[in-house]
Amino acid sequence: MLLLSLLWAAMAWLAYKPRSTSRWLGLTSFIFGYLVGELGLHLVAVQIALTLLVILFGELSGFSDALALAISVASWVAIGLFYFRAQAVEEIAKQAVDDVIGNSDTGECLTYQPDLQRLLNPLAFRKANVTVDRDVVYHEVNGRRLKLDIYRPADSPHAAPVLFQIHGGAWVVGNKHQQALPLLHQMAENGWICVSIQYRLSPAATFPDHIIDCKRALTWVKEHIRDFGGDPGFVIATGGSAGGHLSSLLALSANAPEFQPGFESADTTVQGCIPYYGVYDFNNRHGQYGSEALQDLVAEKVFKSSRSENQALWDQASPIDWVEADAPPFFIIHGSADTLVTVKEGRYFYDALKETSANSVGYLELPDAQHAFDLLVSLRNQHVVNQVCRYLKAQHQRYLAGK
């Protein structure tokens, strides 16, 4: 019982006080912080159930068991308080969007309130009025078919705006079926065509294979999305983690021939980008990384070369090195408690874009948020999705007004 209670306490402690001074401590902080921050209600319910089982089938007596029970109760309270601190995100996210769009008309925007009924089901993003076309082949390379999924309103829209989603997973894992699903479904309900793509993963793939595949998928979208009711003239890129990196690089390197071998003449511009907790500077020029875990991973698995061996490749892969005045509008999202990709990464990237870009640049820093907070329906993520919807709708209204 005491060991179990200490585990609950450790979860609460690392949620409030995340650590990233080593690879394993950062990973542990991420796991515990994610569970507490995004699934806190479910976590407390499981902990209480396990404690009741221990009490039911064991003999609760003595000082150590009493201490264990006291620690458990204190941990449950701490976890609950931490989870509901995410309610502050509603105003924080709204202000971040307002800072970018001002008084722009967003039109009608279907949103959801994160009430208890919705929060109890973290998979509540699936909607009957959203049609999903799965595993549409967009390219074949070395005998392998690369595919994408298309989320669209069931009422067959015409010239709908397009959201282009790139999944994360440290460039080595993950797939298009897993990530950003609350956002994709809600935007499809709002009349958007959402495309979630697959790309080759390391270690089988070596950069720039990943971004080349993303550009191939974007080219396919521009050529074929009309068949699904989308407007190829308005595409916003998004993605989290490795997807945040790739979506940013995609947006900033429009029409770059080094990333478009064999299709150099294709138009790969996008009308905006919303990267979540991405990697923007592999060179760590500000010393933002507390450990060398990320750089070791990409050197071994993704780039297959160290910085000293191929500095040009490390520069080429860093979105911050592509920042120019003609960058499309950006809205950067990062969690302050992220122990896998430091929040400083988002701050420095925002500063670089704000200083250079002629277009709008927004930044949303989420207090207490860990990496991958957007995978499921949670109190925090529902507020974020609602405000991202407002941002996207405003950007599309500006595009239509410009036309």
GROMACS .gro file of C-alpha atoms in nm:
model
  403
    1MET     CA    1   0.000   0.000   0.000
    2LEU     CA    2   0.280   0.242   0.086
    3LEU     CA    3   0.459   0.177  -0.245
    4LEU     CA    4   0.137   0.238  -0.435
    5SER     CA    5   0.073   0.564  -0.255
    6LEU     CA    6   0.429   0.680  -0.326
    7LEU     CA    7   0.369   0.614  -0.697
    8TRP     CA    8   0.060   0.838  -0.688
    9ALA     CA    9   0.262   1.104  -0.508
   10ALA     CA   10   0.542   1.082  -0.765
   11MET     CA   11   0.291   1.131  -1.046
   12ALA     CA   12   0.154   1.443  -0.882
   13TRP     CA   13   0.500   1.577  -0.797
   14LEU     CA   14   0.639   1.541  -1.150
   15ALA     CA   15   0.326   1.700  -1.296
   16TYR     CA   16   0.379   2.009  -1.082
   17LYS     CA   17   0.759   1.995  -1.103
   18PRO     CA   18   0.859   1.841  -1.440
   19ARG     CA   19   1.226   1.755  -1.490
   20SER     CA   20   1.423   1.714  -1.812
   21THR     CA   21   1.785   1.705  -1.698
   22SER     CA   22   1.824   1.352  -1.835
   23ARG     CA   23   1.655   1.145  -2.105
   24TRP     CA   24   1.482   0.911  -1.862
   25LEU     CA   25   1.374   1.180  -1.619
   26GLY     CA   26   1.232   1.383  -1.907
   27LEU     CA   27   1.044   1.080  -2.039
   28THR     CA   28   0.908   0.995  -1.692
   29SER     CA   29   0.798   1.355  -1.639
   30PHE     CA   30   0.625   1.347  -1.976
   31ILE     CA   31   0.433   1.026  -1.901
   32PHE     CA   32   0.327   1.131  -1.551
   33GLY     CA   33   0.257   1.490  -1.653
   34TYR     CA   34   0.049   1.382  -1.950
   35LEU     CA   35  -0.162   1.140  -1.745
   36VAL     CA   36  -0.223   1.395  -1.470
   37GLY     CA   37  -0.275   1.692  -1.700
   38GLU     CA   38  -0.495   1.537  -1.968
   39LEU     CA   39  -0.649   1.231  -1.799
   40GLY     CA   40  -0.648   1.343  -1.439
   41LEU     CA   41  -1.009   1.249  -1.368
   42HIS     CA   42  -0.962   0.899  -1.507
   43LEU     CA   43  -0.631   0.861  -1.325
   44VAL     CA   44  -0.783   0.948  -0.987
   45ALA     CA   45  -1.071   0.706  -1.049
   46VAL     CA   46  -0.827   0.425  -1.126
   47GLN     CA   47  -0.615   0.508  -0.822
   48ILE     CA   48  -0.916   0.507  -0.590
   49ALA     CA   49  -1.034   0.175  -0.734
   50LEU     CA   50  -0.692   0.015  -0.684
   51THR     CA   51  -0.671   0.149  -0.330
   52LEU     CA   52  -1.015   0.008  -0.247
   53LEU     CA   53  -0.904  -0.330  -0.383
   54VAL     CA   54  -0.596  -0.324  -0.161
   55ILE     CA   55  -0.812  -0.239   0.137
   56LEU     CA   56  -1.070  -0.503   0.046
   57PHE     CA   57  -0.827  -0.789  -0.005
   58GLY     CA   58  -0.559  -0.683   0.241
   59GLU     CA   59  -0.545  -0.587   0.602
   60LEU     CA   60  -0.516  -0.214   0.645
   61SER     CA   61  -0.360  -0.152   0.984
   62GLY     CA   62  -0.067   0.012   1.149
   63PHE     CA   63   0.113   0.340   1.099
   64SER     CA   64   0.257   0.265   0.754
   65ASP     CA   65  -0.085   0.185   0.606
   66ALA     CA   66  -0.241   0.491   0.763
   67LEU     CA   67   0.042   0.702   0.623
   68ALA     CA   68  -0.006   0.542   0.282
   69LEU     CA   69  -0.375   0.623   0.281
   70ALA     CA   70  -0.305   0.984   0.381
   71ILE     CA   71  -0.046   1.018   0.103
   72SER     CA   72  -0.293   0.869  -0.148
   73VAL     CA   73  -0.572   1.109  -0.054
   74ALA     CA   74  -0.335   1.406  -0.071
   75SER     CA   75  -0.216   1.290  -0.413
   76TRP     CA   76  -0.572   1.260  -0.544
   77VAL     CA   77  -0.649   1.614  -0.433
   78ALA     CA   78  -0.328   1.744  -0.589
   79ILE     CA   79  -0.399   1.565  -0.919
   80GLY     CA   80  -0.755   1.696  -0.929
   81LEU     CA   81  -0.643   2.053  -0.862
   82PHE     CA   82  -0.373   2.027  -1.129
   83TYR     CA   83  -0.617   1.892  -1.387
   84PHE     CA   84  -0.868   2.173  -1.332
   85ARG     CA   85  -0.599   2.440  -1.352
   86ALA     CA   86  -0.633   2.382  -1.727
   87GLN     CA   87  -0.960   2.577  -1.714
   88ALA     CA   88  -0.743   2.891  -1.733
   89VAL     CA   89  -0.647   2.790  -2.088
   90GLU     CA   90  -0.982   2.911  -2.221
   91GLU     CA   91  -0.900   3.277  -2.161
   92ILE     CA   92  -0.529   3.240  -2.237
   93ALA     CA   93  -0.596   3.077  -2.575
   94LYS     CA   94  -0.871   3.323  -2.662
   95GLN     CA   95  -0.640   3.615  -2.592
   96ALA     CA   96  -0.361   3.463  -2.802
   97VAL     CA   97  -0.598   3.426  -3.097
   98ASP     CA   98  -0.745   3.774  -3.047
   99ASP     CA   99  -0.393   3.920  -3.052
  100VAL     CA  100  -0.357   3.784  -3.407
  101ILE     CA  101  -0.700   3.821  -3.563
  102GLY     CA  102  -0.812   4.138  -3.386
  103ASN     CA  103  -1.171   4.217  -3.472
  104SER     CA  104  -1.179   3.985  -3.772
  105ASP     CA  105  -1.508   3.814  -3.844
  106THR     CA  106  -1.471   3.440  -3.784
  107GLY     CA  107  -1.824   3.357  -3.891
  108GLU     CA  108  -2.006   3.077  -3.717
  109CYS     CA  109  -1.773   2.834  -3.543
  110LEU     CA  110  -1.900   2.509  -3.399
  111THR     CA  111  -1.731   2.453  -3.062
  112TYR     CA  112  -1.778   2.222  -2.765
  113GLN     CA  113  -1.781   2.301  -2.398
  114PRO     CA  114  -1.563   2.065  -2.194
  115ASP     CA  115  -1.838   1.962  -1.955
  116LEU     CA  116  -1.813   1.651  -1.740
  117GLN     CA  117  -2.004   1.432  -1.984
  118ARG     CA  118  -1.760   1.519  -2.264
  119LEU     CA  119  -1.448   1.489  -2.047
  120LEU     CA  120  -1.539   1.142  -1.924
  121ASN     CA  121  -1.494   1.009  -2.278
  122PRO     CA  122  -1.152   1.116  -2.412
  123LEU     CA  123  -1.242   0.956  -2.747
  124ALA     CA  124  -1.552   1.173  -2.790
  125PHE     CA  125  -1.407   1.340  -3.101
  126ARG     CA  126  -1.561   1.087  -3.342
  127LYS     CA  127  -1.864   1.234  -3.521
  128ALA     CA  128  -2.136   1.067  -3.728
  129ASN     CA  129  -2.160   1.365  -3.963
  130VAL     CA  130  -1.792   1.339  -4.063
  131THR     CA  131  -1.693   1.110  -4.350
  132VAL     CA  132  -1.341   0.964  -4.354
  133ASP     CA  133  -1.181   0.840  -4.676
  134ARG     CA  134  -0.897   0.621  -4.552
  135ASP     CA  135  -0.574   0.510  -4.714
  136VAL     CA  136  -0.591   0.714  -5.031
  137VAL     CA  137  -0.262   0.659  -5.217
  138TYR     CA  138  -0.081   0.981  -5.298
  139HIS     CA  139   0.257   0.848  -5.416
  140GLU     CA  140   0.461   0.531  -5.456
  141VAL     CA  141   0.831   0.523  -5.374
  142ASN     CA  142   1.059   0.218  -5.391
  143GLY     CA  143   0.757  -0.008  -5.425
  144ARG     CA  144   0.585   0.137  -5.117
  145ARG     CA  145   0.251   0.313  -5.138
  146LEU     CA  146   0.226   0.628  -4.928
  147LYS     CA  147  -0.127   0.709  -4.816
  148LEU     CA  148  -0.342   0.979  -4.659
  149ASP     CA  149  -0.679   1.004  -4.487
  150ILE     CA  150  -0.938   1.269  -4.574
  151TYR     CA  151  -1.188   1.393  -4.313
  152ARG     CA  152  -1.478   1.586  -4.466
  153PRO     CA  153  -1.832   1.695  -4.386
  154ALA     CA  154  -2.094   1.443  -4.489
  155ASP     CA  155  -2.290   1.715  -4.674
  156SER     CA  156  -2.041   1.733  -4.966
  157PRO     CA  157  -1.898   2.087  -4.943
  158HIS     CA  158  -1.769   2.291  -5.236
  159ALA     CA  159  -1.438   2.484  -5.234
  160ALA     CA  160  -1.391   2.416  -4.862
  161PRO     CA  161  -1.071   2.529  -4.686
  162VAL     CA  162  -0.813   2.255  -4.628
  163LEU     CA  163  -0.623   2.160  -4.311
  164PHE     CA  164  -0.309   1.954  -4.384
  165GLN     CA  165  -0.203   1.744  -4.082
  166ILE     CA  166   0.145   1.587  -4.040
  167HIS     CA  167   0.178   1.341  -3.752
  168GLY     CA  168   0.461   1.333  -3.500
  169GLY     CA  169   0.658   1.054  -3.337
  170ALA     CA  170   1.023   1.170  -3.336
  171TRP     CA  171   1.045   1.092  -3.711
  172VAL     CA  172   1.067   0.720  -3.623
  173VAL     CA  173   0.719   0.613  -3.503
  174GLY     CA  174   0.357   0.725  -3.528
  175ASN     CA  175   0.097   0.715  -3.802
  176LYS     CA  176  -0.177   0.924  -3.958
  177HIS     CA  177  -0.457   0.748  -3.765
  178GLN     CA  178  -0.347   0.856  -3.418
  179GLN     CA  179  -0.291   1.229  -3.382
  180ALA     CA  180  -0.483   1.557  -3.382
  181LEU     CA  181  -0.812   1.369  -3.412
  182PRO     CA  182  -1.013   1.609  -3.194
  183LEU     CA  183  -0.900   1.896  -3.416
  184LEU     CA  184  -0.955   1.712  -3.745
  185HIS     CA  185  -1.307   1.599  -3.657
  186GLN     CA  186  -1.414   1.936  -3.519
  187MET     CA  187  -1.281   2.124  -3.820
  188ALA     CA  188  -1.454   1.879  -4.054
  189GLU     CA  189  -1.776   1.954  -3.866
  190ASN     CA  190  -1.702   2.320  -3.933
  191GLY     CA  191  -1.698   2.257  -4.308
  192TRP     CA  192  -1.326   2.203  -4.360
  193ILE     CA  193  -1.153   1.927  -4.554
  194CYS     CA  194  -0.883   1.779  -4.329
  195VAL     CA  195  -0.604   1.565  -4.471
  196SER     CA  196  -0.381   1.353  -4.247
  197ILE     CA  197  -0.077   1.212  -4.424
  198GLN     CA  198   0.168   0.926  -4.393
  199TYR     CA  199   0.539   0.968  -4.464
  200ARG     CA  200   0.844   0.743  -4.454
  201LEU     CA  201   0.996   0.697  -4.109
  202SER     CA  202   1.351   0.657  -3.986
  203PRO     CA  203   1.575   0.470  -3.949
  204ALA     CA  204   1.470   0.328  -4.288
  205ALA     CA  205   1.426   0.683  -4.415
  206THR     CA  206   1.699   0.946  -4.401
  207PHE     CA  207   1.627   1.317  -4.397
  208PRO     CA  208   1.516   1.484  -4.624
  209ASP     CA  209   1.296   1.183  -4.719
  210HIS     CA  210   1.037   1.292  -4.460
  211ILE     CA  211   0.986   1.645  -4.592
  212ILE     CA  212   0.998   1.526  -4.953
  213ASP     CA  213   0.705   1.293  -4.879
  214CYS     CA  214   0.516   1.577  -4.711
  215LYS     CA  215   0.566   1.793  -5.019
  216ARG     CA  216   0.454   1.506  -5.243
  217ALA     CA  217   0.137   1.476  -5.036
  218LEU     CA  218   0.075   1.850  -5.056
  219THR     CA  219   0.120   1.837  -5.433
  220TRP     CA  220  -0.138   1.556  -5.451
  221VAL     CA  221  -0.378   1.764  -5.241
  222LYS     CA  222  -0.344   2.063  -5.470
  223GLU     CA  223  -0.411   1.843  -5.772
  224HIS     CA  224  -0.696   1.629  -5.636
  225ILE     CA  225  -0.865   1.787  -5.334
  226ARG     CA  226  -1.135   1.945  -5.553
  227ASP     CA  227  -1.266   1.593  -5.607
  228PHE     CA  228  -1.342   1.581  -5.231
  229GLY     CA  229  -1.487   1.932  -5.209
  230GLY     CA  230  -1.172   2.120  -5.110
  231ASP     CA  231  -1.012   2.441  -5.231
  232PRO     CA  232  -0.649   2.383  -5.337
  233GLY     CA  233  -0.588   2.757  -5.313
  234PHE     CA  234  -0.626   2.761  -4.934
  235VAL     CA  235  -0.428   2.505  -4.735
  236ILE     CA  236  -0.313   2.545  -4.374
  237ALA     CA  237  -0.041   2.305  -4.253
  238THR     CA  238  -0.032   2.172  -3.898
  239GLY     CA  239   0.127   1.896  -3.693
  240GLY     CA  240   0.273   1.814  -3.354
  241SER     CA  241   0.628   1.735  -3.242
  242ALA     CA  242   0.804   1.592  -3.550
  243GLY     CA  243   0.489   1.700  -3.734
  244GLY     CA  244   0.535   2.050  -3.591
  245HIS     CA  245   0.886   2.050  -3.733
  246LEU     CA  246   0.781   1.915  -4.072
  247SER     CA  247   0.476   2.141  -4.109
  248SER     CA  248   0.690   2.447  -4.027
  249LEU     CA  249   0.963   2.339  -4.268
  250LEU     CA  250   0.699   2.273  -4.533
  251ALA     CA  251   0.549   2.619  -4.488
  252LEU     CA  252   0.883   2.802  -4.490
  253SER     CA  253   1.050   2.612  -4.774
  254ALA     CA  254   0.777   2.658  -5.034
  255ASN     CA  255   0.893   2.548  -5.380
  256ALA     CA  256   1.247   2.474  -5.258
  257PRO     CA  257   1.393   2.244  -5.528
  258GLU     CA  258   1.613   2.052  -5.282
  259PHE     CA  259   1.297   1.919  -5.118
  260GLN     CA  260   1.115   1.853  -5.447
  261PRO     CA  261   1.334   1.616  -5.651
  262GLY     CA  262   1.152   1.523  -5.969
  263PHE     CA  263   0.866   1.765  -5.905
  264GLU     CA  264   1.055   2.093  -5.880
  265SER     CA  265   0.791   2.288  -6.070
  266ALA     CA  266   0.506   2.188  -5.836
  267ASP     CA  267   0.352   2.460  -5.622
  268THR     CA  268   0.410   2.374  -5.254
  269THR     CA  269   0.302   2.700  -5.096
  270VAL     CA  270   0.057   2.698  -4.805
  271GLN     CA  271  -0.152   2.982  -4.668
  272GLY     CA  272  -0.053   2.933  -4.305
  273CYS     CA  273   0.091   2.699  -4.043
  274ILE     CA  274  -0.006   2.593  -3.690
  275PRO     CA  275   0.284   2.391  -3.544
  276TYR     CA  276   0.237   2.224  -3.206
  277TYR     CA  277   0.542   2.174  -2.977
  278GLY     CA  278   0.774   2.139  -3.276
  279VAL     CA  279   1.151   2.125  -3.314
  280TYR     CA  280   1.273   2.433  -3.499
  281ASP     CA  281   1.648   2.449  -3.434
  282PHE     CA  282   1.851   2.128  -3.437
  283ASN     CA  283   2.169   2.327  -3.381
  284ASN     CA  284   2.068   2.425  -3.027
  285ARG     CA  285   2.217   2.769  -3.091
  286HIS     CA  286   2.058   2.917  -2.779
  287GLY     CA  287   2.149   2.622  -2.557
  288GLN     CA  288   1.780   2.554  -2.509
  289TYR     CA  289   1.814   2.178  -2.468
  290GLY     CA  290   1.899   2.057  -2.120
  291SER     CA  291   2.036   1.727  -2.251
  292GLU     CA  292   2.169   1.592  -2.580
  293ALA     CA  293   1.899   1.325  -2.616
  294LEU     CA  294   1.725   1.492  -2.912
  295GLN     CA  295   2.045   1.564  -3.100
  296ASP     CA  296   2.171   1.211  -3.040
  297LEU     CA  297   1.845   1.068  -3.175
  298VAL     CA  298   1.844   1.267  -3.497
  299ALA     CA  299   2.216   1.216  -3.556
  300GLU     CA  300   2.183   0.839  -3.524
  301LYS     CA  301   1.838   0.767  -3.667
  302VAL     CA  302   1.721   1.059  -3.882
  303PHE     CA  303   2.017   1.246  -4.032
  304LYS     CA  304   2.262   0.952  -4.012
  305SER     CA  305   2.539   1.207  -3.958
  306SER     CA  306   2.663   1.432  -3.680
  307ARG     CA  307   2.676   1.810  -3.700
  308SER     CA  308   3.051   1.802  -3.752
  309GLU     CA  309   3.007   1.556  -4.039
  310ASN     CA  310   2.726   1.742  -4.220
  311GLN     CA  311   2.654   2.085  -4.076
  312ALA     CA  312   2.474   2.189  -4.395
  313LEU     CA  313   2.214   1.914  -4.347
  314TRP     CA  314   2.147   2.018  -3.986
  315ASP     CA  315   2.099   2.376  -4.103
  316GLN     CA  316   1.877   2.270  -4.391
  317ALA     CA  317   1.653   2.067  -4.158
  318SER     CA  318   1.603   2.355  -3.910
  319PRO     CA  319   1.293   2.565  -3.985
  320ILE     CA  320   1.446   2.862  -3.805
  321ASP     CA  321   1.708   2.880  -4.082
  322TRP     CA  322   1.432   2.922  -4.340
  323VAL     CA  323   1.261   3.220  -4.177
  324GLU     CA  324   1.215   3.503  -4.427
  325ALA     CA  325   0.992   3.805  -4.474
  326ASP     CA  326   0.754   3.614  -4.703
  327ALA     CA  327   0.679   3.342  -4.447
  328PRO     CA  328   0.307   3.261  -4.439
  329PRO     CA  329   0.102   3.337  -4.126
  330PHE     CA  330   0.202   3.124  -3.825
  331PHE     CA  331   0.030   3.038  -3.498
  332ILE     CA  332   0.277   2.852  -3.274
  333ILE     CA  333   0.153   2.639  -2.982
  334HIS     CA  334   0.372   2.498  -2.706
  335GLY     CA  335   0.329   2.371  -2.351
  336SER     CA  336   0.530   2.538  -2.075
  337ALA     CA  337   0.592   2.202  -1.902
  338ASP     CA  338   0.708   2.012  -2.212
  339THR     CA  339   1.001   1.789  -2.113
  340LEU     CA  340   1.053   1.629  -2.456
  341VAL     CA  341   1.083   1.950  -2.659
  342THR     CA  342   1.158   2.251  -2.441
  343VAL     CA  343   0.918   2.544  -2.455
  344LYS     CA  344   1.219   2.765  -2.528
  345GLU     CA  345   1.214   2.613  -2.875
  346GLY     CA  346   0.873   2.765  -2.942
  347ARG     CA  347   0.969   3.098  -2.788
  348TYR     CA  348   1.286   3.140  -2.997
  349PHE     CA  349   1.104   3.038  -3.315
  350TYR     CA  350   0.827   3.287  -3.243
  351ASP     CA  351   1.082   3.564  -3.184
  352ALA     CA  352   1.260   3.485  -3.512
  353LEU     CA  353   0.936   3.488  -3.711
  354LYS     CA  354   0.800   3.798  -3.538
  355GLU     CA  355   1.118   3.988  -3.613
  356THR     CA  356   1.136   3.886  -3.980
  357SER     CA  357   0.798   3.787  -4.124
  358ALA     CA  358   0.575   4.039  -4.299
  359ASN     CA  359   0.271   3.825  -4.214
  360SER     CA  360   0.097   3.765  -3.883
  361VAL     CA  361   0.267   3.553  -3.618
  362GLY     CA  362   0.081   3.426  -3.313
  363TYR     CA  363   0.206   3.237  -3.009
  364LEU     CA  364   0.013   3.036  -2.752
  365GLU     CA  365   0.204   2.908  -2.451
  366LEU     CA  366  -0.003   2.671  -2.240
  367PRO     CA  367   0.076   2.663  -1.867
  368ASP     CA  368   0.129   2.312  -1.724
  369ALA     CA  369   0.091   2.147  -2.069
  370GLN     CA  370   0.314   1.854  -2.153
  371HIS     CA  371   0.411   1.720  -2.493
  372ALA     CA  372   0.130   1.561  -2.700
  373PHE     CA  373  -0.146   1.723  -2.495
  374ASP     CA  374  -0.367   1.738  -2.806
  375LEU     CA  375  -0.411   1.364  -2.869
  376LEU     CA  376  -0.739   1.322  -2.680
  377VAL     CA  377  -1.036   1.522  -2.559
  378SER     CA  378  -0.936   1.687  -2.233
  379LEU     CA  379  -1.020   2.007  -2.050
  380ARG     CA  380  -0.709   2.174  -2.188
  381ASN     CA  381  -0.728   2.043  -2.542
  382GLN     CA  382  -1.096   2.120  -2.591
  383HIS     CA  383  -1.032   2.485  -2.512
  384VAL     CA  384  -0.733   2.486  -2.749
  385VAL     CA  385  -0.929   2.322  -3.033
  386ASN     CA  386  -1.213   2.574  -2.990
  387GLN     CA  387  -0.972   2.867  -3.023
  388VAL     CA  388  -0.774   2.714  -3.310
  389CYS     CA  389  -1.109   2.683  -3.487
  390ARG     CA  390  -1.161   3.058  -3.442
  391TYR     CA  391  -0.812   3.129  -3.574
  392LEU     CA  392  -0.856   2.908  -3.879
  393LYS     CA  393  -1.195   3.054  -3.962
  394ALA     CA  394  -1.057   3.407  -3.938
  395GLN     CA  395  -0.766   3.323  -4.167
  396HIS     CA  396  -1.004   3.177  -4.421
  397GLN     CA  397  -1.229   3.484  -4.404
  398ARG     CA  398  -0.927   3.702  -4.479
  399TYR     CA  399  -0.840   3.481  -4.775
  400LEU     CA  400  -1.193   3.509  -4.915
  401ALA     CA  401  -1.192   3.884  -4.866
  402GLY     CA  402  -0.860   3.905  -5.048
  403LYS     CA  403  -1.000   3.714  -5.343
   0.00000   0.00000   0.00000
